[in-house]
Amino acid sequence: MLSRRDFLKLVVKGAILGNFYQLISPPLAEAVAAGEVKKLPVVMIETGTCTGDSISLDNIWTPTFSDILTNILDWRYDWTMNQVQGEAAYRILQDTYENMPNEYILIVQGSMIQRDAGHYNHVAYENGKLITGIELVRRIGLKAKYVVAIGSCATYGGPVSGYPNPTQSTGVQNILPERRVINVSGCPAHPDWIMGTLLHLALYGEPELEKFGRPKLFYGETVHNRCPRRKDYDQGIFATEIGQKECLFRVGCKGPVTYADCPIRRWNDRFNWPIGCNTPCIGCTEPGYPDLMSPFTAHLPDIPFPGGTKVNTDAIGLGVLGLTSIAITGHITTSLFKGRIQKNLLKTSVKAQHRPALKKVKTFHQYWPKKS
Amino acid sequence: MKHHIKLRKPLMKQLKKSNVKGTIVQSQPLWVRIFHWGFTASLTIVILSGLQLHKPASFLALNFSKVLTAHIVFGWFSLGFLAIRIADSFIRRDDSLIPKIQDLRHFPQLMSYCFFLRSSPPPARKYNSGQLLIYFSWFVLFLLSSFLGLVSYWQGEHLIWVWRLIGGFQVLRWTKFITTIYFLATIPIHIYLSLTEDISRLQAMVTGYERKSPPNNR
């Protein structure tokens, strides 16, 4: 079987060559066939989601997703991929929960909708009762061997939790504080990130995680540091409009604050990625996305004010400086009009030499008798 | 009618000898002046390079790695000058920059003076309540910004808890930006009032000495 070090090398090599699964599959299938690795049972629960991560995962090339399901993982419950439906499908989830405690991996896709005890998000029907997303994720998650949140919504709330967040949505970690959740963020998450994390779990257990609970092997560096346009940034060559081929920092690229390996891994079977087609990175892997990253064409986020108004940070800065300028100009004008500046300058500046200022304290008058 | 002004001889002599009205006192010791001008120069570079990093001006076409280096280096210089001022305060037991409640009590009167509702400013220690509030906030905010600068410099390698506490890198950038705007809004007020309120105070920041008018001569 591959050593962990070889696996990590393949992650990087596969990103550059674009054939991660092609490299990883043969040794892994051999290990599974030899019984060195047990096929890990996987269940996926979809909560407040657009199913984008499933579509992203389905875009794996060479081997296809079906190869992975056949050879590497025991994919048991997933709405998008289920062959059965209704009670039969739900029974598989229940069987896994009851018969395989601490063996299965729970994948959660979608944000945790908390408002009104989660009743805006029903994910199952059990004994005549509707089960909410947070209830099912908590129940299944507490008995899982690993809990993996995929996509921006499941990791940190994502677009569903965007201001003003009417559904009080949040990430999985917040509703499962007892467990360490492995966050595979992104909108959507890259298929390599999802499958690479699952393979690491199958082969070597939990990968090393970074500050926001994401595997370091995929989220260890900023997009900016690995960007092919970094030289433009260093030399001060900037695009002034989206669509130009220079560094997109001035048009709001969030590469400097976004951790992901998109520049080397790229998307759509490594054909392209956002900056490759001259649009800025929107920081979709970061906590706080999209609020903290929008507007996507400005550096800093807009500030929300009560009532739903949002004001651009730069506008706030310019407004404050403008007010200061107006205040100083107004004060100078009034001071000159009232004579305060003149008075202060005369009072506090030094008089010319040999002209000491004196205050007349007493005047002596001398009177002489008239000469008669 | 003829008026005669009789002055005592020693007084006459003193007045002739001196060309200055009032008394000369040392107001700003050497280390305070070194701090003031060193910090001014360093902070100016820090703010300008920070703004260039925030929104690069294409017409300047500056090398960004050099701008970042200048930003960091002069940030350290500013911190060094600030450390000098703090050490000097401890050595001289100088608490003139720390606002006290009795100082703040005069704040409404000071505002009345600023808005031309009073003809003279209220009595104050070395600095008035407005100056104390602004100077003290600069100290605090500069230290906060420097700390956040370190956090962003380390990119989550160290001080991860700060990232989590404030809500990520974007919020960190936003906080630093707002602090910069505060500095940019208050520094011109400081310069304006230094030039128009008491010019001998400005002189003291160069020579160290300030001319104080005698109370009965106001």
mmCIF file of C-alpha atoms in Angstrom, chain A residues 210-213 222 225 230 233-238 240 249-250 253-254 256-259 286-288 292-294 298-303 313-314 316-318 320-321 324 328 330-335 338 340-341 343-360 362-367, chain B residues 1-7 11-12 15-16 18-21 52-59 61-66 68 112-121 154-156 160 163-164 167-171 173-174 177-178 181-182 184-186 188-189 192-193 195-200 203 211 213 216-218:
data_model
loop_
_atom_site.group_PDB
_atom_site.id
_atom_site.type_symbol
_atom_site.label_atom_id
_atom_site.label_comp_id
_atom_site.label_asym_id
_atom_site.label_seq_id
_atom_site.Cartn_x
_atom_site.Cartn_y
_atom_site.Cartn_z
ATOM 1 C CA GLU A 210 -5.560 24.063 9.267
ATOM 2 C CA LYS A 211 -7.032 26.878 11.334
ATOM 3 C CA PHE A 212 -10.571 26.588 10.005
ATOM 4 C CA GLY A 213 -10.726 22.792 10.057
ATOM 5 C CA THR A 222 -3.251 31.258 -0.457
ATOM 6 C CA ASN A 225 0.983 32.878 -3.368
ATOM 7 C CA ARG A 230 1.824 36.980 -8.940
ATOM 8 C CA TYR A 233 1.306 41.996 -8.652
ATOM 9 C CA ASP A 234 4.928 42.226 -7.552
ATOM 10 C CA GLN A 235 5.749 44.556 -10.424
ATOM 11 C CA GLY A 236 2.624 46.673 -9.954
ATOM 12 C CA ILE A 237 0.983 45.671 -13.249
ATOM 13 C CA PHE A 238 -2.764 45.595 -12.680
ATOM 14 C CA THR A 240 -8.213 47.941 -14.583
ATOM 15 C CA PHE A 249 -6.086 42.610 -7.496
ATOM 16 C CA ARG A 250 -7.415 46.073 -8.284
ATOM 17 C CA CYS A 253 -9.473 39.550 -6.542
ATOM 18 C CA LYS A 254 -9.667 37.812 -3.143
ATOM 19 C CA PRO A 256 -4.575 37.200 -1.069
ATOM 20 C CA VAL A 257 -7.113 36.176 1.577
ATOM 21 C CA THR A 258 -8.240 32.839 0.133
ATOM 22 C CA TYR A 259 -6.706 29.501 0.978
ATOM 23 C CA GLU A 286 -13.197 31.165 3.136
ATOM 24 C CA PRO A 287 -15.402 31.491 6.212
ATOM 25 C CA GLY A 288 -17.740 34.450 5.850
ATOM 26 C CA LEU A 292 -17.140 39.174 3.590
ATOM 27 C CA MET A 293 -16.124 38.792 -0.043
ATOM 28 C CA SER A 294 -18.815 40.867 -1.697
ATOM 29 C CA ALA A 298 -13.987 45.502 -4.506
ATOM 30 C CA HIS A 299 -11.254 44.717 -1.995
ATOM 31 C CA LEU A 300 -13.134 45.081 1.217
ATOM 32 C CA PRO A 301 -16.650 43.961 2.060
ATOM 33 C CA ASP A 302 -19.637 46.263 2.187
ATOM 34 C CA ILE A 303 -20.828 47.226 5.650
ATOM 35 C CA THR A 313 -15.950 50.471 2.706
ATOM 36 C CA ASP A 314 -14.044 52.819 0.403
ATOM 37 C CA ILE A 316 -17.100 55.212 4.106
ATOM 38 C CA GLY A 317 -13.405 56.122 4.120
ATOM 39 C CA LEU A 318 -13.811 58.862 1.527
ATOM 40 C CA VAL A 320 -15.069 60.462 6.650
ATOM 41 C CA LEU A 321 -12.121 62.233 5.010
ATOM 42 C CA THR A 324 -12.984 66.179 8.078
ATOM 43 C CA ILE A 328 -11.467 72.061 9.001
ATOM 44 C CA GLY A 330 -15.373 75.674 7.997
ATOM 45 C CA HIS A 331 -13.407 76.161 11.204
ATOM 46 C CA ILE A 332 -10.631 78.093 9.484
ATOM 47 C CA THR A 333 -13.168 80.383 7.827
ATOM 48 C CA THR A 334 -15.050 81.049 11.069
ATOM 49 C CA SER A 335 -11.801 81.534 13.015
ATOM 50 C CA LYS A 338 -14.011 86.008 14.302
ATOM 51 C CA ARG A 340 -9.413 83.923 16.618
ATOM 52 C CA ILE A 341 -6.485 82.846 14.478
ATOM 53 C CA LYS A 343 -5.497 86.722 18.166
ATOM 54 C CA ASN A 344 -3.911 83.346 18.890
ATOM 55 C CA LEU A 345 -0.962 84.017 16.624
ATOM 56 C CA LEU A 346 -0.327 87.430 18.136
ATOM 57 C CA LYS A 347 -0.657 86.074 21.635
ATOM 58 C CA THR A 348 1.589 83.086 21.163
ATOM 59 C CA SER A 349 4.235 84.405 18.794
ATOM 60 C CA VAL A 350 7.358 86.351 19.791
ATOM 61 C CA LYS A 351 7.385 90.116 19.447
ATOM 62 C CA ALA A 352 10.120 91.887 17.541
ATOM 63 C CA GLN A 353 13.305 92.838 19.338
ATOM 64 C CA HIS A 354 13.384 96.094 21.381
ATOM 65 C CA ARG A 355 9.604 96.243 21.388
ATOM 66 C CA PRO A 356 8.655 94.727 24.696
ATOM 67 C CA ALA A 357 4.954 94.685 25.280
ATOM 68 C CA LEU A 358 4.063 96.527 28.404
ATOM 69 C CA LYS A 359 0.906 96.900 30.232
ATOM 70 C CA LYS A 360 0.373 100.294 31.714
ATOM 71 C CA LYS A 362 -0.476 103.153 36.746
ATOM 72 C CA THR A 363 -0.097 106.566 35.303
ATOM 73 C CA PHE A 364 1.514 109.261 37.338
ATOM 74 C CA HIS A 365 0.419 112.775 36.693
ATOM 75 C CA GLN A 366 2.528 115.612 37.810
ATOM 76 C CA TYR A 367 0.917 118.931 38.463
ATOM 77 C CA MET B 1 -1.200 117.291 29.167
ATOM 78 C CA LYS B 2 2.096 115.557 29.485
ATOM 79 C CA HIS B 3 2.186 111.974 30.636
ATOM 80 C CA HIS B 4 5.200 110.418 32.214
ATOM 81 C CA ILE B 5 5.679 106.710 32.520
ATOM 82 C CA LYS B 6 7.957 105.852 35.341
ATOM 83 C CA LEU B 7 9.455 102.408 35.394
ATOM 84 C CA LEU B 11 12.523 96.198 35.193
ATOM 85 C CA MET B 12 13.525 98.399 32.352
ATOM 86 C CA LEU B 15 12.759 94.244 29.373
ATOM 87 C CA LYS B 16 15.478 95.658 27.238
ATOM 88 C CA SER B 18 14.774 90.268 26.675
ATOM 89 C CA ASN B 19 12.854 90.411 23.477
ATOM 90 C CA VAL B 20 10.325 87.912 24.709
ATOM 91 C CA LYS B 21 7.073 88.433 26.455
ATOM 92 C CA GLN B 52 -0.906 51.766 -1.932
ATOM 93 C CA LEU B 53 -1.178 48.099 -0.925
ATOM 94 C CA HIS B 54 -4.916 48.498 -0.421
ATOM 95 C CA LYS B 55 -5.642 50.211 -3.713
ATOM 96 C CA PRO B 56 -2.614 50.410 -5.980
ATOM 97 C CA ALA B 57 -2.267 53.584 -7.968
ATOM 98 C CA SER B 58 -1.386 52.497 -11.490
ATOM 99 C CA PHE B 59 0.372 55.751 -12.359
ATOM 100 C CA ALA B 61 3.752 51.567 -10.973
ATOM 101 C CA LEU B 62 5.603 50.735 -7.778
ATOM 102 C CA ASN B 63 7.133 47.360 -7.150
ATOM 103 C CA PHE B 64 4.728 45.781 -4.701
ATOM 104 C CA SER B 65 7.121 43.599 -2.835
ATOM 105 C CA LYS B 66 9.167 46.754 -2.121
ATOM 106 C CA LEU B 68 5.218 45.791 1.349
ATOM 107 C CA SER B 112 -18.011 75.121 23.316
ATOM 108 C CA TYR B 113 -14.719 76.860 22.608
ATOM 109 C CA CYS B 114 -14.246 74.911 19.372
ATOM 110 C CA PHE B 115 -17.730 75.849 18.227
ATOM 111 C CA PHE B 116 -17.137 79.535 19.097
ATOM 112 C CA LEU B 117 -19.548 79.563 22.042
ATOM 113 C CA ARG B 118 -16.725 80.525 24.438
ATOM 114 C CA SER B 119 -13.963 82.988 23.889
ATOM 115 C CA SER B 120 -11.209 81.096 25.689
ATOM 116 C CA PRO B 121 -10.412 77.416 26.174
ATOM 117 C CA TRP B 154 2.069 35.511 9.843
ATOM 118 C CA GLN B 155 -0.886 34.381 7.700
ATOM 119 C CA GLY B 156 -2.413 32.161 10.341
ATOM 120 C CA ILE B 160 -4.694 31.917 14.890
ATOM 121 C CA TRP B 163 -8.303 35.333 13.148
ATOM 122 C CA ARG B 164 -11.050 33.324 14.744
ATOM 123 C CA GLY B 167 -13.892 36.601 12.025
ATOM 124 C CA GLY B 168 -11.255 36.009 9.375
ATOM 125 C CA PHE B 169 -8.758 37.800 7.202
ATOM 126 C CA GLN B 170 -11.247 40.086 5.464
ATOM 127 C CA VAL B 171 -12.472 41.504 8.798
ATOM 128 C CA ARG B 173 -8.173 43.978 6.638
ATOM 129 C CA TRP B 174 -11.359 45.952 7.212
ATOM 130 C CA PHE B 177 -8.539 50.091 6.945
ATOM 131 C CA ILE B 178 -10.956 51.769 9.370
ATOM 132 C CA ILE B 181 -9.175 56.267 8.063
ATOM 133 C CA TYR B 182 -9.341 57.334 11.713
ATOM 134 C CA LEU B 184 -6.189 60.179 8.292
ATOM 135 C CA ALA B 185 -9.196 62.033 9.692
ATOM 136 C CA THR B 186 -7.583 63.101 12.978
ATOM 137 C CA PRO B 188 -5.122 66.943 9.767
ATOM 138 C CA ILE B 189 -7.100 68.241 12.764
ATOM 139 C CA TYR B 192 -4.485 72.481 11.857
ATOM 140 C CA LEU B 193 -4.904 73.156 15.586
ATOM 141 C CA LEU B 195 -0.684 75.813 13.619
ATOM 142 C CA THR B 196 -3.570 78.014 14.677
ATOM 143 C CA GLU B 197 -4.053 77.617 18.426
ATOM 144 C CA ASP B 198 -0.658 77.979 20.094
ATOM 145 C CA ILE B 199 2.254 78.308 17.728
ATOM 146 C CA SER B 200 4.745 78.330 20.576
ATOM 147 C CA GLN B 203 8.042 75.640 18.395
ATOM 148 C CA ARG B 211 7.010 80.596 25.856
ATOM 149 C CA SER B 213 2.519 84.131 28.982
ATOM 150 C CA ASN B 216 -1.645 88.793 34.479
ATOM 151 C CA ASN B 217 -0.519 89.538 30.980
ATOM 152 C CA ARG B 218 -3.234 87.641 29.135
#
